[in-house]
PDB file of C-alpha atoms in Angstrom:
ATOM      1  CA  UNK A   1       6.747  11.018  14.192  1.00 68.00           C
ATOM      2  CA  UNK A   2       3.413   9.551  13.869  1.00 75.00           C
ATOM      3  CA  UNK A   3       3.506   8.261  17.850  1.00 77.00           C
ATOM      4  CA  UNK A   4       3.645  12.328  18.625  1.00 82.00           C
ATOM      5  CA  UNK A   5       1.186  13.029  16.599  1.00 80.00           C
ATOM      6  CA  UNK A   6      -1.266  10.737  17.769  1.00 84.00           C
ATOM      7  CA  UNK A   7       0.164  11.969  21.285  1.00 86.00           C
ATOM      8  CA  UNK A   8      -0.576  15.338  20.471  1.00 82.00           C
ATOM      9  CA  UNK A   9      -4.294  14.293  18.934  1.00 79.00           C
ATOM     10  CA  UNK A  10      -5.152  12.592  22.529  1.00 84.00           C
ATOM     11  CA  UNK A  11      -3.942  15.454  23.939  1.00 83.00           C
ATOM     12  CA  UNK A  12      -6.337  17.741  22.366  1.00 79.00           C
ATOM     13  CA  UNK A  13      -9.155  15.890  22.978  1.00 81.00           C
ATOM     14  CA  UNK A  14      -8.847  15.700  26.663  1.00 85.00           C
ATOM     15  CA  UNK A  15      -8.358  19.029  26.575  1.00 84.00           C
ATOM     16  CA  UNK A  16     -11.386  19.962  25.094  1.00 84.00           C
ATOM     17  CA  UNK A  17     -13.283  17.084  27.117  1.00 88.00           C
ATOM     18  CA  UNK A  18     -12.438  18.863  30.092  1.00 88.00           C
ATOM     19  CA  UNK A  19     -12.964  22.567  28.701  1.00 87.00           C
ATOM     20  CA  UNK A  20     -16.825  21.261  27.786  1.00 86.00           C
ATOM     21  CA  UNK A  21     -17.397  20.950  31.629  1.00 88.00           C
ATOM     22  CA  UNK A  22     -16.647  24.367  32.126  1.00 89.00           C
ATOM     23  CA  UNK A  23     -19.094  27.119  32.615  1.00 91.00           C
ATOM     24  CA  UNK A  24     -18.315  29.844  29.795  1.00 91.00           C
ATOM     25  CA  UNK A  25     -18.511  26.453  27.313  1.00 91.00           C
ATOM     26  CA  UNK A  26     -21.742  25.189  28.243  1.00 93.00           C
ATOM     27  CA  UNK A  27     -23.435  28.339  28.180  1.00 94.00           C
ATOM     28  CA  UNK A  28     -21.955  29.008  24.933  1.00 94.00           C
ATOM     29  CA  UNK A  29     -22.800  25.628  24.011  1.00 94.00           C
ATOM     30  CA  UNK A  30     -26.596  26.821  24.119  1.00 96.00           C
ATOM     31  CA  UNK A  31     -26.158  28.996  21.591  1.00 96.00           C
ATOM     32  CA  UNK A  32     -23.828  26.843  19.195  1.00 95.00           C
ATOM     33  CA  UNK A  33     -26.604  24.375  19.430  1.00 96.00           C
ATOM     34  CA  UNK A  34     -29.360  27.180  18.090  1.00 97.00           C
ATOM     35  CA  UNK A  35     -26.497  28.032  15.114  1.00 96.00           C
ATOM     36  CA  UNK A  36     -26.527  24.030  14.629  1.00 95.00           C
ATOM     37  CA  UNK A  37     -30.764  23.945  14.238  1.00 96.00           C
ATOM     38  CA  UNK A  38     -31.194  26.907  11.916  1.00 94.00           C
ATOM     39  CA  UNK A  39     -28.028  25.927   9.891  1.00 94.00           C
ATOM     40  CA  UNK A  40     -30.320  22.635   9.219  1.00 94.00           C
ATOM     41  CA  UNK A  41     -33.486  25.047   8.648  1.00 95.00           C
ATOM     42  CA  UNK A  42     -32.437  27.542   5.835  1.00 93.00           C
ATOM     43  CA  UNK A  43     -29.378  24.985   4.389  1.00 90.00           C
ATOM     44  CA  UNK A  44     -31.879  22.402   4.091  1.00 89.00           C
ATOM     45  CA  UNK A  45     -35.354  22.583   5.198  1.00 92.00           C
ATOM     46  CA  UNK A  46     -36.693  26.216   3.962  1.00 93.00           C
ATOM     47  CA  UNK A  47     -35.384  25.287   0.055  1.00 90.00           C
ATOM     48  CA  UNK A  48     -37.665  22.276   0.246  1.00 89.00           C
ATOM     49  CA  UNK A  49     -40.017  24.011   1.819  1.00 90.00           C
ATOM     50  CA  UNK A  50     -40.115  26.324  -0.913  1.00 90.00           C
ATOM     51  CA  UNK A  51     -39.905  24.181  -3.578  1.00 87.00           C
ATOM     52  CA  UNK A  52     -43.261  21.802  -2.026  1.00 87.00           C
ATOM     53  CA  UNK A  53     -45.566  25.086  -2.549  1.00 88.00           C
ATOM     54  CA  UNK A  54     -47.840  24.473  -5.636  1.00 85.00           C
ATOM     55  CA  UNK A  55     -49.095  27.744  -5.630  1.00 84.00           C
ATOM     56  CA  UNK A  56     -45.463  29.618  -6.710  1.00 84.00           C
ATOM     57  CA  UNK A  57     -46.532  28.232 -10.071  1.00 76.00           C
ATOM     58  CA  UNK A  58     -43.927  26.871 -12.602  1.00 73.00           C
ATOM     59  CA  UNK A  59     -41.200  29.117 -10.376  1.00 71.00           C
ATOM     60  CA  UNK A  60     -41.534  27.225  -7.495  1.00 66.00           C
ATOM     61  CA  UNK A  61     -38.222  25.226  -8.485  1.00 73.00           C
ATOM     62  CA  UNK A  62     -36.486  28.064  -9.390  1.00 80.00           C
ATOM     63  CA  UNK A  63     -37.401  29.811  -6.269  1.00 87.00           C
ATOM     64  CA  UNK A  64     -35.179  27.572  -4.624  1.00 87.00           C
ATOM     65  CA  UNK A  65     -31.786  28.417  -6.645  1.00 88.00           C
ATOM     66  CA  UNK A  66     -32.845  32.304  -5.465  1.00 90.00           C
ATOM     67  CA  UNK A  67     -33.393  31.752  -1.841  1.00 91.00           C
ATOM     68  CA  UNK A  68     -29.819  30.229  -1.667  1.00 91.00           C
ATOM     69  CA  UNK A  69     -28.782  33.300  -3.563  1.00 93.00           C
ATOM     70  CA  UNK A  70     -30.404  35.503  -0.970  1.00 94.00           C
ATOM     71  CA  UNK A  71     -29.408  33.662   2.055  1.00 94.00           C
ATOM     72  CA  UNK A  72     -25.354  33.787   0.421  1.00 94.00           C
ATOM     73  CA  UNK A  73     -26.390  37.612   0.247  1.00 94.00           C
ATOM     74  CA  UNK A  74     -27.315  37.899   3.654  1.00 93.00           C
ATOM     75  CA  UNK A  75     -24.184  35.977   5.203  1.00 92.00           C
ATOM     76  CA  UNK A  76     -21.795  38.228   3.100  1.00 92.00           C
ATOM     77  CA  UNK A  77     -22.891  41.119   4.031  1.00 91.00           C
ATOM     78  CA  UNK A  78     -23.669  40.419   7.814  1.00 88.00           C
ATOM     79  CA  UNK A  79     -19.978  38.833   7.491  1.00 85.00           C
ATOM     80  CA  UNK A  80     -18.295  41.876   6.348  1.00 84.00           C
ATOM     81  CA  UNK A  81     -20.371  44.152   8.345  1.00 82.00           C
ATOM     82  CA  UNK A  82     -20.064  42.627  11.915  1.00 78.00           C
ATOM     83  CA  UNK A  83     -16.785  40.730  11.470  1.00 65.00           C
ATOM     84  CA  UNK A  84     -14.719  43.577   9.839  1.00 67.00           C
ATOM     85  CA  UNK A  85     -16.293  46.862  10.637  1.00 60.00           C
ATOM     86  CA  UNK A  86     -17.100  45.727  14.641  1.00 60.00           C
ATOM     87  CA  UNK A  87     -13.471  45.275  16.000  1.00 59.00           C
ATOM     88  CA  UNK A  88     -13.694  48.866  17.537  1.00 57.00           C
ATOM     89  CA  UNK A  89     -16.951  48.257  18.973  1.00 60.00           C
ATOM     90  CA  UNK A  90     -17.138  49.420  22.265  1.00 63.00           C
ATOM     91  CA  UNK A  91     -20.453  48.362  22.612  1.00 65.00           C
ATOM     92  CA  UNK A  92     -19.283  44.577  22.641  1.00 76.00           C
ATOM     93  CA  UNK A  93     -20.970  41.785  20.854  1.00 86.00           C
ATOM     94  CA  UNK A  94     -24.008  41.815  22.996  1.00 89.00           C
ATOM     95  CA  UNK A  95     -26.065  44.154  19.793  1.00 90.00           C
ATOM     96  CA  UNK A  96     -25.122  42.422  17.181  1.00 91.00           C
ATOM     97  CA  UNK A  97     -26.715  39.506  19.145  1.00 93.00           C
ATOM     98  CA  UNK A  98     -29.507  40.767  19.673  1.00 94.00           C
ATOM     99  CA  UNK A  99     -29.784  41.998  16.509  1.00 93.00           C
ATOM    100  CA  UNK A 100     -29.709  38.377  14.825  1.00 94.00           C
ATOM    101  CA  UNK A 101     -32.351  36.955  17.279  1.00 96.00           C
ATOM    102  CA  UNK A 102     -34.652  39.651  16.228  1.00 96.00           C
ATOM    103  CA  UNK A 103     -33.998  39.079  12.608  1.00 96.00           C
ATOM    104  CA  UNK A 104     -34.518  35.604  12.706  1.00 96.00           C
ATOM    105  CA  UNK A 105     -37.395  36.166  14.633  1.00 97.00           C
ATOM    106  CA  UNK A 106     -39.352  38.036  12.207  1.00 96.00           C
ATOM    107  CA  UNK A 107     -38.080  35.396   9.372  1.00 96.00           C
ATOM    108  CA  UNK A 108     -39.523  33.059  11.202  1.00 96.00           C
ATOM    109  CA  UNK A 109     -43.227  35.080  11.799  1.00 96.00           C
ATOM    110  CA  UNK A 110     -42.647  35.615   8.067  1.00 96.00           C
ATOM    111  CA  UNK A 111     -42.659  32.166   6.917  1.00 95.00           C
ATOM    112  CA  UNK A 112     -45.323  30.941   9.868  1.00 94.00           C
ATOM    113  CA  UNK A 113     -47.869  33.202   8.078  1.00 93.00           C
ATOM    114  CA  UNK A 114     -46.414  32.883   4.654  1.00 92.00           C
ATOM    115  CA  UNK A 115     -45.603  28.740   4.488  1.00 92.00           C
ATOM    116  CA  UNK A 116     -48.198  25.488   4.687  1.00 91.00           C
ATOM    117  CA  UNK A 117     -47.224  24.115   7.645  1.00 91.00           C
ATOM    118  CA  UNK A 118     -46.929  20.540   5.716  1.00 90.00           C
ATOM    119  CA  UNK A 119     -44.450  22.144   3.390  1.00 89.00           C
ATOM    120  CA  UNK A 120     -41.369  20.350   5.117  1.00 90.00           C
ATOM    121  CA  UNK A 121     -43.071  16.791   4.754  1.00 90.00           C
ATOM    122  CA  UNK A 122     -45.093  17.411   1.795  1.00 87.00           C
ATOM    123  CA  UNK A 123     -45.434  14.452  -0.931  1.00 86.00           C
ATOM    124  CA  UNK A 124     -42.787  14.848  -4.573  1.00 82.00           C
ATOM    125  CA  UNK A 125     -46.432  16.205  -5.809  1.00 83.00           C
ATOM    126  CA  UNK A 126     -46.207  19.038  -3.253  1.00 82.00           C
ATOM    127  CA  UNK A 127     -48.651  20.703  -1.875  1.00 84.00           C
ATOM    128  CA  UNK A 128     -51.823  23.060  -2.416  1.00 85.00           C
ATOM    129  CA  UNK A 129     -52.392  24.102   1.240  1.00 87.00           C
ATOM    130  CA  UNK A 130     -52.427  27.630   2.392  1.00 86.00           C
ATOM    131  CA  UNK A 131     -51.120  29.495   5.484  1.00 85.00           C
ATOM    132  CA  UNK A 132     -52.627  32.175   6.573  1.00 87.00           C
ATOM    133  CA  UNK A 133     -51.699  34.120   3.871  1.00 87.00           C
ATOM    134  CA  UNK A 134     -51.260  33.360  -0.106  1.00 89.00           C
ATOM    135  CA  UNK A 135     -48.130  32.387  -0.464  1.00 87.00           C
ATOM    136  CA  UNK A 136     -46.238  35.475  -1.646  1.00 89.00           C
ATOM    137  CA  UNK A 137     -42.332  34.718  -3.835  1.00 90.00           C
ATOM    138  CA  UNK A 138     -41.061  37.848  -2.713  1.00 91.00           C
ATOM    139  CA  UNK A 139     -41.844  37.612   0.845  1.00 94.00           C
ATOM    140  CA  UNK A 140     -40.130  33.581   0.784  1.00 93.00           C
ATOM    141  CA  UNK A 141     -37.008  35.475  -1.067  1.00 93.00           C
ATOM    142  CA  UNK A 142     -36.583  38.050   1.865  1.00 95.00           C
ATOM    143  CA  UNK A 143     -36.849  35.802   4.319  1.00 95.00           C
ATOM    144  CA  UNK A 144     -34.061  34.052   2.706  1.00 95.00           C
ATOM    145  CA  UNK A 145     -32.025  37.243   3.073  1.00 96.00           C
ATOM    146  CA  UNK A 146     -32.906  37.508   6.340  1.00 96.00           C
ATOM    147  CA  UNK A 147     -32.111  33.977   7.398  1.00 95.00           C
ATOM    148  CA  UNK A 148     -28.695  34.342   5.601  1.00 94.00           C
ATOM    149  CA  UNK A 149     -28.167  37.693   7.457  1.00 94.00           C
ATOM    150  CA  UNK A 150     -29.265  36.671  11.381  1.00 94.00           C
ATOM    151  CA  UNK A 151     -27.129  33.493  10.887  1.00 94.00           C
ATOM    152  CA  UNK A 152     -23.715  35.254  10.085  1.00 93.00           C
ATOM    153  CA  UNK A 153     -24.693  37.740  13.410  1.00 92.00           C
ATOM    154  CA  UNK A 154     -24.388  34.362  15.738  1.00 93.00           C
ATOM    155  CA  UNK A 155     -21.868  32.765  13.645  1.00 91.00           C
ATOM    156  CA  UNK A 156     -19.217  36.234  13.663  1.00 89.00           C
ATOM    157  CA  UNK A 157     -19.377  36.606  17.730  1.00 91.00           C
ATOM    158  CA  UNK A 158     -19.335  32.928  18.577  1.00 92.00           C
ATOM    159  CA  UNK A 159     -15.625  32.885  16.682  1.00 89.00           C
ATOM    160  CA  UNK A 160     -14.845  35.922  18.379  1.00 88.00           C
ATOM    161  CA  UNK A 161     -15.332  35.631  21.615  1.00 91.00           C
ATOM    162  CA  UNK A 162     -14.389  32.042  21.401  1.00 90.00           C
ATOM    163  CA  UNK A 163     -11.136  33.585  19.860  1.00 87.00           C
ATOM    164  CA  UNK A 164     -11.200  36.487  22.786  1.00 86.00           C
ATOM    165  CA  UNK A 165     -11.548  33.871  25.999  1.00 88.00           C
ATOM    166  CA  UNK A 166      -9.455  30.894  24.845  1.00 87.00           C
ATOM    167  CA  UNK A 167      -7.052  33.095  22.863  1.00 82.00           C
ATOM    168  CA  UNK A 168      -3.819  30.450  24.449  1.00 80.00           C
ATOM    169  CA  UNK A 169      -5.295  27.384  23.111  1.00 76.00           C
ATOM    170  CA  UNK A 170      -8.163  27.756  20.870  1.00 82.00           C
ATOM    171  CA  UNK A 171      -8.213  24.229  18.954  1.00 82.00           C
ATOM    172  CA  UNK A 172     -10.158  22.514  21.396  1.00 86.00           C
ATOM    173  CA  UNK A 173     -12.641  25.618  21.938  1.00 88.00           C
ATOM    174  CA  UNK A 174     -13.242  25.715  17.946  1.00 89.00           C
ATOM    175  CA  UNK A 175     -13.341  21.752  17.936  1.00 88.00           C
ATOM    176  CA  UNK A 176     -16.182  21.954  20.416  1.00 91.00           C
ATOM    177  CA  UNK A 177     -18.379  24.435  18.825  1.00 92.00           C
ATOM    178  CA  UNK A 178     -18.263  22.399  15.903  1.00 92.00           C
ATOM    179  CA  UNK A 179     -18.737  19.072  17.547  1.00 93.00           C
ATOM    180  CA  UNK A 180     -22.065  20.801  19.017  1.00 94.00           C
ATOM    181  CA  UNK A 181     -23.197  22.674  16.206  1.00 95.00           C
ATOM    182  CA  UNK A 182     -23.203  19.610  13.705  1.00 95.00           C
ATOM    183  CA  UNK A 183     -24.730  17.298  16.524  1.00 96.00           C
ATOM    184  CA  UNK A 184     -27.710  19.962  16.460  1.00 96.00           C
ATOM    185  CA  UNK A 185     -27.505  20.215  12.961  1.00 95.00           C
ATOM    186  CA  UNK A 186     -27.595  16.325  12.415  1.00 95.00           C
ATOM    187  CA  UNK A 187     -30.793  16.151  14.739  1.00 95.00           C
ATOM    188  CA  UNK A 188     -32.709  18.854  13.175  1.00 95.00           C
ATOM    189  CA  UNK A 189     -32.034  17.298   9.824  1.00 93.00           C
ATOM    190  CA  UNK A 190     -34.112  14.392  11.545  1.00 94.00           C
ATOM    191  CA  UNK A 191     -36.759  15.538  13.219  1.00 93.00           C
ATOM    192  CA  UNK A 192     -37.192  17.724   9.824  1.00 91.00           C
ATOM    193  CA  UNK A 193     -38.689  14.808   8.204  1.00 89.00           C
ATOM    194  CA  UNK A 194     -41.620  14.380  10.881  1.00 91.00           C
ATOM    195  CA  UNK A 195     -42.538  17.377  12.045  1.00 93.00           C
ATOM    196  CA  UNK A 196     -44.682  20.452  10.563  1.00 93.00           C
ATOM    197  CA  UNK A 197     -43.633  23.917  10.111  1.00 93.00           C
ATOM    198  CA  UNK A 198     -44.551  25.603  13.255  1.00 93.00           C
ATOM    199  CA  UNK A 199     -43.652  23.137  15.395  1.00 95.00           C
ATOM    200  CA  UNK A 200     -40.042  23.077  13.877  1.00 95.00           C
ATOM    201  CA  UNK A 201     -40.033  26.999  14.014  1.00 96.00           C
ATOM    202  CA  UNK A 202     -40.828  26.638  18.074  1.00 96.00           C
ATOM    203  CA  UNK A 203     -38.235  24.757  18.307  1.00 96.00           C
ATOM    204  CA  UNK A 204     -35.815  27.489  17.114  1.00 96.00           C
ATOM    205  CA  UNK A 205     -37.782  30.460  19.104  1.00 97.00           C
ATOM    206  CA  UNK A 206     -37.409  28.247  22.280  1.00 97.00           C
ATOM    207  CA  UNK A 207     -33.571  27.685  21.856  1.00 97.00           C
ATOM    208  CA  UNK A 208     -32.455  30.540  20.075  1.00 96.00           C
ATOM    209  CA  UNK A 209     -33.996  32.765  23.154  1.00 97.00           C
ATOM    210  CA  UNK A 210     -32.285  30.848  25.825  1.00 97.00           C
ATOM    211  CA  UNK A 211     -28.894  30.939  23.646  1.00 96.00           C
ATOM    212  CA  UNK A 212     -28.967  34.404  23.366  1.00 96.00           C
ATOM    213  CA  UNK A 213     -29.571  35.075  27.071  1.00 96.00           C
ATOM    214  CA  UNK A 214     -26.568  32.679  27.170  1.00 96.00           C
ATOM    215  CA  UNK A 215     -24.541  34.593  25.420  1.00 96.00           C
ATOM    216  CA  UNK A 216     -25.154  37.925  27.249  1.00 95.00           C
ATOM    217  CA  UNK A 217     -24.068  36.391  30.538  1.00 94.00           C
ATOM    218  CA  UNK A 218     -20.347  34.823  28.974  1.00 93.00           C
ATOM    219  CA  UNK A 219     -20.182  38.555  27.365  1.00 91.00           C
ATOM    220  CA  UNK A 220     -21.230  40.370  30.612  1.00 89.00           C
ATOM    221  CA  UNK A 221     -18.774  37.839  32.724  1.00 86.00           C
ATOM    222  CA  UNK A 222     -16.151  38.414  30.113  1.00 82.00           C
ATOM    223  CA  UNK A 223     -16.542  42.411  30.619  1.00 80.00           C
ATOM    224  CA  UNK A 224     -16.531  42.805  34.038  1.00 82.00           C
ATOM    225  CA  UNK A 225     -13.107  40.691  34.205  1.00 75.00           C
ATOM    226  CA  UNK A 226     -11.395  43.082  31.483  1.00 70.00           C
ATOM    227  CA  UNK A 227     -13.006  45.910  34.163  1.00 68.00           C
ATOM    228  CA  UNK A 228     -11.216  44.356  37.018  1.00 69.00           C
ATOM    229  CA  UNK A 229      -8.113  44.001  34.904  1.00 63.00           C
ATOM    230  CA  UNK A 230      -7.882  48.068  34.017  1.00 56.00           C
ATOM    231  CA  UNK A 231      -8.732  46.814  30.532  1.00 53.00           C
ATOM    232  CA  UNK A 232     -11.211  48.839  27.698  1.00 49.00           C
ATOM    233  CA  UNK A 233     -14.234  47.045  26.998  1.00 47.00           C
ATOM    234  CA  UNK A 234     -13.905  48.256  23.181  1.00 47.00           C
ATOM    235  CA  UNK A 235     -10.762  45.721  23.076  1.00 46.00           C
ATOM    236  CA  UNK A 236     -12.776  42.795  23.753  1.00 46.00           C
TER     237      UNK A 236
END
């Protein structure tokens, strides 16, 4: 009946205000928040970016239909590559952390040295400032790729070991990690609109370097119980 339902609804959401108190959730909740800010940057922010740079020529529209190419490329194949192929990992999901943060870290040296910094809030007429480099198509293009490809490394082990630790009742995990990531999402589309380049790429450095330190501790607390338990670390 609809009375259960709605009992069932309230139900759920105490749950999951109570599980956002807890300690794995709001370390976690670190990094959802650094998937929610550079979801904002290459979804929204890096395509305009693109598209503001004058001196891309006549391309510098089209550049923008490529870069969400790329950045599809990237996510597919960091997808299939960490969610499918990693289930016998025995190494955990602490690498392919790792591996995203430094990933994003040289897209984001890339585009410092390779973007105006007014790009983000340039005029409709664009803009004919350079960075400290001439702008360069095929470097914006990777850096797409790589974007696309650091953000599906996050995005695969937040599921799973979301899915791994609250395997019993995982709708109010799931239902916080989106609440968070689309609150950080919905602020960074924001501030996007005010601030320059490099100050928007600190912003990501700064939080994407604390969430992945907060990751490694839920994944080291998460392995040391399965050790206590008898368990193999390559089942987490």
């Amino acid at each position: 009946s609809a009375q259960n339902k709605m009992m069932r609804a309230v139900t759920a959401f105490k749950k999951s205000i109570k599980l956002s108190f807890t300690k794995e959730i709001m370390l976690l909740s670190v990094t959802t928040a650094y998937t929610g800010l550079e979801l904002t940057f290459f979804s929204g922010v890096y395509g305009t970016c693109i598209g503001a740079v004058n001196r891309f020529g006549s391309e510098e529209k089209s550049l923008i239909g490529l870069s969400g190419i790329f950045i599809g490329v990237g996510e597919i194949l960091g997808g299939g590559l960490f969610g499918l192929l990693s289930k016998n990992n025995r190494f955990g999901r602490n690498p392919v952390v790792m591996l995203g943060i430094i990933v994003h870290f040289i897209a984001f040296y890339l585009i410092f040295f390779n973007m105006p910094n007014d790009a983000p809030i340039a005029p409709m007429e664009g803009t004919d400032r350079v960075a400290y480099m001439i702008p360069s198509k095929e470097v914006a293009v990777f850096c797409s790729f790589l974007l696309g490809l650091g953000d599906s490394c996050f995005n695969t082990q937040l599921l799973s070991i979301l899915g791994f630790l609250y395997s019993e009742d995982s709708a109010p995990a799931f239902a916080i990690f989106k609440f968070v990531q689309s609150i950080c999402a919905a602020v960074a589309f924001f501030y996007s609109n005010y601030f320059l380049l490099q100050w928007q790429l600190l912003i990501m450095v700064v939080v994407g370097f604390f969430g992945t330190i907060t990751f490694f501790t839920v994944e080291w607390e998460a392995a040391a119980a399965l050790a206590a338990r008898g368990s193999d670390y390559s089942s987490i």
